[in-house]
């Protein structure tokens, strides 16, 4: 097994294509193909499936990529240390959702880069499902997900609040609290995707079925529609650009 084979394998996984991997490594596409084919022969398994839709890892490939990344990482570290570079150097791939990336990640990255100036951080945005898949495939080194993921080591970062947004002057804003049962009586505006799943989980845990009137792609549109009195919304706190005047 050669380092170049592992490097080619990792490059294809991280870029998603043989062409982009070749550009990253500065070699021909055929050289990348030959390197991976030789690695598959040596290991005795198929690591990838190629189709018109792109390149997917096999189950053996998902297991092997973690070892290949470790080989490449340790080789890079050895070279840097022998040349007098800082021990904590190289590249760290981070997978995160848009809300965390917008609200918390910039500050964390600034402090991280100040502490480890020789470590390059590459951020990749995606849904929680995509991030989980990237972690399992070795596309990212660390990822921010909502809950624990089987077969992966998770560490709690924060407990995010879910905020209820109501139009100004709505009767429910007169009280000190609002329940899911009360919100279920109000037309609900939800962003499609991950945030809808989070909102639906809140109502499901409370045992009520919300009246979803609109599914919107953009959080900004949801906020504008709530302001116009078209309904209420339940959003994760990090998704809010600015904290509203009244949240529950």
mmCIF file of C-alpha atoms in Angstrom:
data_model
loop_
_atom_site.group_PDB
_atom_site.id
_atom_site.type_symbol
_atom_site.label_atom_id
_atom_site.label_comp_id
_atom_site.label_asym_id
_atom_site.label_seq_id
_atom_site.Cartn_x
_atom_site.Cartn_y
_atom_site.Cartn_z
ATOM 1 C CA UNK A 1 0.000 0.000 0.000
ATOM 2 C CA UNK A 2 1.327 3.421 -0.996
ATOM 3 C CA UNK A 3 0.738 6.842 0.479
ATOM 4 C CA UNK A 4 -0.208 8.109 -2.982
ATOM 5 C CA UNK A 5 -3.013 5.546 -3.165
ATOM 6 C CA UNK A 6 -4.452 6.675 0.165
ATOM 7 C CA UNK A 7 -4.100 10.328 -0.854
ATOM 8 C CA UNK A 8 -5.969 9.690 -4.113
ATOM 9 C CA UNK A 9 -8.724 7.828 -2.278
ATOM 10 C CA UNK A 10 -9.176 10.623 0.277
ATOM 11 C CA UNK A 11 -9.113 13.301 -2.433
ATOM 12 C CA UNK A 12 -11.913 11.622 -4.392
ATOM 13 C CA UNK A 13 -14.034 11.280 -1.236
ATOM 14 C CA UNK A 14 -13.520 14.917 -0.237
ATOM 15 C CA UNK A 15 -14.029 16.449 -3.690
ATOM 16 C CA UNK A 16 -16.708 14.053 -4.887
ATOM 17 C CA UNK A 17 -15.130 13.331 -8.254
ATOM 18 C CA UNK A 18 -12.030 11.862 -9.882
ATOM 19 C CA UNK A 19 -11.572 15.018 -11.954
ATOM 20 C CA UNK A 20 -11.507 17.350 -8.955
ATOM 21 C CA UNK A 21 -9.278 14.943 -7.047
ATOM 22 C CA UNK A 22 -6.781 15.001 -9.905
ATOM 23 C CA UNK A 23 -6.782 18.823 -9.893
ATOM 24 C CA UNK A 24 -6.204 18.898 -6.141
ATOM 25 C CA UNK A 25 -3.316 16.439 -6.311
ATOM 26 C CA UNK A 26 -1.809 17.892 -9.476
ATOM 27 C CA UNK A 27 -1.895 14.595 -11.370
ATOM 28 C CA UNK A 28 -3.924 13.171 -14.236
ATOM 29 C CA UNK A 29 -7.381 11.688 -13.764
ATOM 30 C CA UNK A 30 -6.138 8.351 -15.050
ATOM 31 C CA UNK A 31 -3.421 8.376 -12.374
ATOM 32 C CA UNK A 32 -6.107 8.828 -9.707
ATOM 33 C CA UNK A 33 -8.121 5.945 -11.188
ATOM 34 C CA UNK A 34 -5.057 3.678 -11.324
ATOM 35 C CA UNK A 35 -4.125 4.537 -7.717
ATOM 36 C CA UNK A 36 -7.567 3.636 -6.394
ATOM 37 C CA UNK A 37 -7.796 0.511 -8.537
ATOM 38 C CA UNK A 38 -4.425 -0.624 -7.163
ATOM 39 C CA UNK A 39 -5.612 0.084 -3.611
ATOM 40 C CA UNK A 40 -8.778 -1.939 -4.190
ATOM 41 C CA UNK A 41 -6.742 -4.858 -5.557
ATOM 42 C CA UNK A 42 -4.436 -4.802 -2.553
ATOM 43 C CA UNK A 43 -7.312 -4.645 -0.080
ATOM 44 C CA UNK A 44 -9.401 -7.153 -2.007
ATOM 45 C CA UNK A 45 -12.574 -5.051 -1.838
ATOM 46 C CA UNK A 46 -14.422 -2.459 -3.916
ATOM 47 C CA UNK A 47 -14.129 0.973 -2.322
ATOM 48 C CA UNK A 48 -16.257 3.044 -4.697
ATOM 49 C CA UNK A 49 -19.132 2.863 -7.133
ATOM 50 C CA UNK A 50 -19.096 5.243 -10.089
ATOM 51 C CA UNK A 51 -22.303 6.275 -11.882
ATOM 52 C CA UNK A 52 -23.719 9.212 -13.809
ATOM 53 C CA UNK A 53 -24.870 10.693 -10.498
ATOM 54 C CA UNK A 54 -21.330 10.717 -9.145
ATOM 55 C CA UNK A 55 -19.149 8.593 -6.892
ATOM 56 C CA UNK A 56 -20.454 6.725 -3.825
ATOM 57 C CA UNK A 57 -18.536 4.786 -1.217
ATOM 58 C CA UNK A 58 -19.289 1.130 -0.660
ATOM 59 C CA UNK A 59 -19.695 -0.155 2.900
ATOM 60 C CA UNK A 60 -16.047 -1.279 2.759
ATOM 61 C CA UNK A 61 -15.084 2.133 1.426
ATOM 62 C CA UNK A 62 -16.783 3.875 4.353
ATOM 63 C CA UNK A 63 -14.709 1.813 6.761
ATOM 64 C CA UNK A 64 -11.481 2.191 4.810
ATOM 65 C CA UNK A 65 -11.627 5.958 4.324
ATOM 66 C CA UNK A 66 -11.095 6.622 8.035
ATOM 67 C CA UNK A 67 -7.823 4.660 7.904
ATOM 68 C CA UNK A 68 -6.783 6.323 4.639
ATOM 69 C CA UNK A 69 -7.365 9.770 6.104
ATOM 70 C CA UNK A 70 -5.333 8.825 9.169
ATOM 71 C CA UNK A 71 -2.467 7.665 6.933
ATOM 72 C CA UNK A 72 -2.497 10.930 4.963
ATOM 73 C CA UNK A 73 -2.861 13.037 8.113
ATOM 74 C CA UNK A 74 0.043 11.368 9.916
ATOM 75 C CA UNK A 75 2.246 11.565 6.836
ATOM 76 C CA UNK A 76 1.552 15.314 6.553
ATOM 77 C CA UNK A 77 2.192 15.783 10.252
ATOM 78 C CA UNK A 78 5.472 13.878 10.095
ATOM 79 C CA UNK A 79 6.683 16.034 7.211
ATOM 80 C CA UNK A 80 5.721 19.257 8.959
ATOM 81 C CA UNK A 81 7.283 18.245 12.271
ATOM 82 C CA UNK A 82 10.510 17.128 10.632
ATOM 83 C CA UNK A 83 10.681 20.459 8.838
ATOM 84 C CA UNK A 84 10.161 22.332 12.083
ATOM 85 C CA UNK A 85 6.528 23.219 11.553
ATOM 86 C CA UNK A 86 4.124 23.516 14.457
ATOM 87 C CA UNK A 87 2.749 20.154 15.720
ATOM 88 C CA UNK A 88 -0.844 21.269 15.303
ATOM 89 C CA UNK A 89 -0.852 21.884 11.574
ATOM 90 C CA UNK A 90 -2.685 20.558 8.565
ATOM 91 C CA UNK A 91 -6.318 20.777 7.499
ATOM 92 C CA UNK A 92 -9.474 20.317 9.573
ATOM 93 C CA UNK A 93 -12.752 19.752 7.702
ATOM 94 C CA UNK A 94 -15.825 20.903 9.634
ATOM 95 C CA UNK A 95 -19.437 20.126 8.722
ATOM 96 C CA UNK A 96 -22.133 22.452 10.059
ATOM 97 C CA UNK A 97 -25.675 23.646 9.486
ATOM 98 C CA UNK A 98 -26.413 27.215 8.330
ATOM 99 C CA UNK A 99 -27.747 28.459 11.700
ATOM 100 C CA UNK A 100 -24.712 27.341 13.695
ATOM 101 C CA UNK A 101 -22.400 28.600 10.948
ATOM 102 C CA UNK A 102 -24.004 32.042 10.941
ATOM 103 C CA UNK A 103 -24.435 32.627 14.666
ATOM 104 C CA UNK A 104 -21.654 30.801 16.509
ATOM 105 C CA UNK A 105 -19.027 29.430 14.141
ATOM 106 C CA UNK A 106 -17.352 32.726 13.102
ATOM 107 C CA UNK A 107 -16.448 33.602 16.701
ATOM 108 C CA UNK A 108 -15.248 30.072 17.406
ATOM 109 C CA UNK A 109 -13.142 30.025 14.256
ATOM 110 C CA UNK A 110 -11.516 33.342 15.111
ATOM 111 C CA UNK A 111 -10.399 32.021 18.487
ATOM 112 C CA UNK A 112 -9.389 28.666 17.029
ATOM 113 C CA UNK A 113 -7.264 30.208 14.289
ATOM 114 C CA UNK A 114 -5.583 32.513 16.811
ATOM 115 C CA UNK A 115 -4.656 29.493 18.924
ATOM 116 C CA UNK A 116 -3.641 27.224 16.022
ATOM 117 C CA UNK A 117 -2.438 29.514 13.211
ATOM 118 C CA UNK A 118 -0.902 26.641 11.215
ATOM 119 C CA UNK A 119 -4.137 24.623 11.125
ATOM 120 C CA UNK A 120 -6.314 25.342 8.104
ATOM 121 C CA UNK A 121 -10.071 24.988 8.696
ATOM 122 C CA UNK A 122 -12.423 24.227 5.803
ATOM 123 C CA UNK A 123 -16.152 24.623 6.537
ATOM 124 C CA UNK A 124 -18.748 22.631 4.626
ATOM 125 C CA UNK A 125 -22.442 23.520 5.105
ATOM 126 C CA UNK A 126 -25.241 21.009 4.863
ATOM 127 C CA UNK A 127 -28.292 19.521 6.531
ATOM 128 C CA UNK A 128 -27.923 17.371 9.641
ATOM 129 C CA UNK A 129 -28.529 14.296 7.502
ATOM 130 C CA UNK A 130 -25.773 15.307 5.087
ATOM 131 C CA UNK A 131 -23.358 16.084 7.921
ATOM 132 C CA UNK A 132 -23.998 12.677 9.476
ATOM 133 C CA UNK A 133 -23.284 11.031 6.116
ATOM 134 C CA UNK A 134 -20.104 13.102 5.653
ATOM 135 C CA UNK A 135 -18.884 12.033 9.091
ATOM 136 C CA UNK A 136 -19.481 8.368 8.358
ATOM 137 C CA UNK A 137 -17.798 8.668 4.963
ATOM 138 C CA UNK A 138 -14.851 10.647 6.325
ATOM 139 C CA UNK A 139 -15.596 13.711 4.188
ATOM 140 C CA UNK A 140 -15.386 15.904 7.321
ATOM 141 C CA UNK A 141 -13.333 15.415 10.475
ATOM 142 C CA UNK A 142 -15.857 16.932 12.853
ATOM 143 C CA UNK A 143 -19.492 17.921 12.434
ATOM 144 C CA UNK A 144 -22.265 19.720 14.295
ATOM 145 C CA UNK A 145 -25.403 17.556 14.521
ATOM 146 C CA UNK A 146 -28.626 17.804 16.504
ATOM 147 C CA UNK A 147 -28.537 14.550 18.458
ATOM 148 C CA UNK A 148 -26.219 11.635 19.091
ATOM 149 C CA UNK A 149 -25.296 9.600 16.027
ATOM 150 C CA UNK A 150 -24.772 5.812 16.258
ATOM 151 C CA UNK A 151 -21.186 4.672 15.670
ATOM 152 C CA UNK A 152 -19.859 8.221 16.144
ATOM 153 C CA UNK A 153 -18.470 9.939 19.222
ATOM 154 C CA UNK A 154 -20.578 12.962 20.155
ATOM 155 C CA UNK A 155 -19.967 15.713 22.690
ATOM 156 C CA UNK A 156 -22.780 18.116 23.784
ATOM 157 C CA UNK A 157 -22.079 21.695 22.686
ATOM 158 C CA UNK A 158 -25.230 23.549 23.667
ATOM 159 C CA UNK A 159 -28.914 23.150 24.436
ATOM 160 C CA UNK A 160 -30.803 25.239 21.910
ATOM 161 C CA UNK A 161 -34.136 26.806 22.821
ATOM 162 C CA UNK A 162 -37.146 26.702 20.535
ATOM 163 C CA UNK A 163 -38.818 30.117 20.286
ATOM 164 C CA UNK A 164 -42.489 30.840 19.667
ATOM 165 C CA UNK A 165 -43.085 33.901 17.496
ATOM 166 C CA UNK A 166 -46.476 35.605 17.515
ATOM 167 C CA UNK A 167 -47.836 38.686 15.746
ATOM 168 C CA UNK A 168 -47.762 41.868 17.789
ATOM 169 C CA UNK A 169 -50.960 42.262 19.786
ATOM 170 C CA UNK A 170 -51.976 38.606 19.506
ATOM 171 C CA UNK A 171 -54.005 37.464 22.560
ATOM 172 C CA UNK A 172 -51.396 34.825 23.454
ATOM 173 C CA UNK A 173 -48.759 37.529 23.998
ATOM 174 C CA UNK A 174 -50.696 38.873 26.981
ATOM 175 C CA UNK A 175 -49.724 35.964 29.228
ATOM 176 C CA UNK A 176 -46.419 35.017 30.796
ATOM 177 C CA UNK A 177 -46.233 31.723 28.897
ATOM 178 C CA UNK A 178 -47.687 29.920 25.925
ATOM 179 C CA UNK A 179 -48.212 26.177 25.498
ATOM 180 C CA UNK A 180 -47.978 23.948 22.448
ATOM 181 C CA UNK A 181 -51.707 23.260 22.804
ATOM 182 C CA UNK A 182 -52.398 26.996 22.517
ATOM 183 C CA UNK A 183 -50.058 27.367 19.552
ATOM 184 C CA UNK A 184 -51.757 24.435 17.849
ATOM 185 C CA UNK A 185 -54.887 26.602 17.590
ATOM 186 C CA UNK A 186 -52.996 29.258 15.605
ATOM 187 C CA UNK A 187 -52.055 28.888 11.913
ATOM 188 C CA UNK A 188 -48.392 27.846 11.913
ATOM 189 C CA UNK A 189 -45.697 29.021 9.511
ATOM 190 C CA UNK A 190 -42.674 26.724 9.228
ATOM 191 C CA UNK A 191 -39.477 26.759 7.156
ATOM 192 C CA UNK A 192 -39.289 23.579 5.090
ATOM 193 C CA UNK A 193 -36.545 21.100 5.976
ATOM 194 C CA UNK A 194 -34.631 20.631 9.215
ATOM 195 C CA UNK A 195 -36.345 23.423 11.150
ATOM 196 C CA UNK A 196 -39.775 22.020 10.339
ATOM 197 C CA UNK A 197 -38.634 18.678 11.753
ATOM 198 C CA UNK A 198 -37.477 20.391 14.935
ATOM 199 C CA UNK A 199 -40.775 22.271 15.315
ATOM 200 C CA UNK A 200 -42.838 19.140 14.662
ATOM 201 C CA UNK A 201 -40.869 17.278 17.344
ATOM 202 C CA UNK A 202 -41.796 19.943 19.904
ATOM 203 C CA UNK A 203 -45.512 19.492 19.161
ATOM 204 C CA UNK A 204 -45.246 15.718 18.978
ATOM 205 C CA UNK A 205 -43.635 15.560 22.412
ATOM 206 C CA UNK A 206 -46.504 17.697 23.734
ATOM 207 C CA UNK A 207 -49.026 15.344 22.113
ATOM 208 C CA UNK A 208 -50.682 17.963 19.896
ATOM 209 C CA UNK A 209 -51.053 18.351 16.141
ATOM 210 C CA UNK A 210 -50.229 21.869 14.849
ATOM 211 C CA UNK A 211 -52.191 23.603 12.108
ATOM 212 C CA UNK A 212 -49.449 24.144 9.505
ATOM 213 C CA UNK A 213 -50.734 26.694 7.003
ATOM 214 C CA UNK A 214 -47.568 27.506 5.047
ATOM 215 C CA UNK A 215 -44.176 25.892 4.466
ATOM 216 C CA UNK A 216 -41.608 28.538 3.603
ATOM 217 C CA UNK A 217 -38.032 28.136 2.390
ATOM 218 C CA UNK A 218 -36.513 31.237 3.995
ATOM 219 C CA UNK A 219 -36.547 32.168 7.684
ATOM 220 C CA UNK A 220 -36.731 35.848 6.740
ATOM 221 C CA UNK A 221 -39.999 35.208 4.918
ATOM 222 C CA UNK A 222 -41.420 33.410 7.954
ATOM 223 C CA UNK A 223 -40.540 36.378 10.190
ATOM 224 C CA UNK A 224 -42.125 38.839 7.758
ATOM 225 C CA UNK A 225 -45.325 36.783 7.527
ATOM 226 C CA UNK A 226 -45.573 36.532 11.329
ATOM 227 C CA UNK A 227 -45.124 40.291 11.558
ATOM 228 C CA UNK A 228 -48.004 40.737 9.110
ATOM 229 C CA UNK A 229 -50.243 38.596 11.317
ATOM 230 C CA UNK A 230 -50.483 35.634 8.948
ATOM 231 C CA UNK A 231 -49.666 33.076 11.626
ATOM 232 C CA UNK A 232 -47.279 32.002 14.363
ATOM 233 C CA UNK A 233 -43.950 30.202 14.104
ATOM 234 C CA UNK A 234 -41.747 27.976 16.233
ATOM 235 C CA UNK A 235 -38.063 28.327 15.357
ATOM 236 C CA UNK A 236 -34.728 27.321 16.915
ATOM 237 C CA UNK A 237 -33.088 30.290 18.622
ATOM 238 C CA UNK A 238 -29.995 30.168 16.414
ATOM 239 C CA UNK A 239 -32.180 30.563 13.319
ATOM 240 C CA UNK A 240 -33.321 34.017 14.433
ATOM 241 C CA UNK A 241 -31.188 36.873 13.065
ATOM 242 C CA UNK A 242 -32.250 39.036 15.999
ATOM 243 C CA UNK A 243 -34.110 38.057 19.133
ATOM 244 C CA UNK A 244 -37.761 39.155 18.812
ATOM 245 C CA UNK A 245 -39.377 41.392 21.395
ATOM 246 C CA UNK A 246 -41.450 38.530 22.869
ATOM 247 C CA UNK A 247 -40.481 34.868 22.667
ATOM 248 C CA UNK A 248 -41.888 31.895 24.542
#
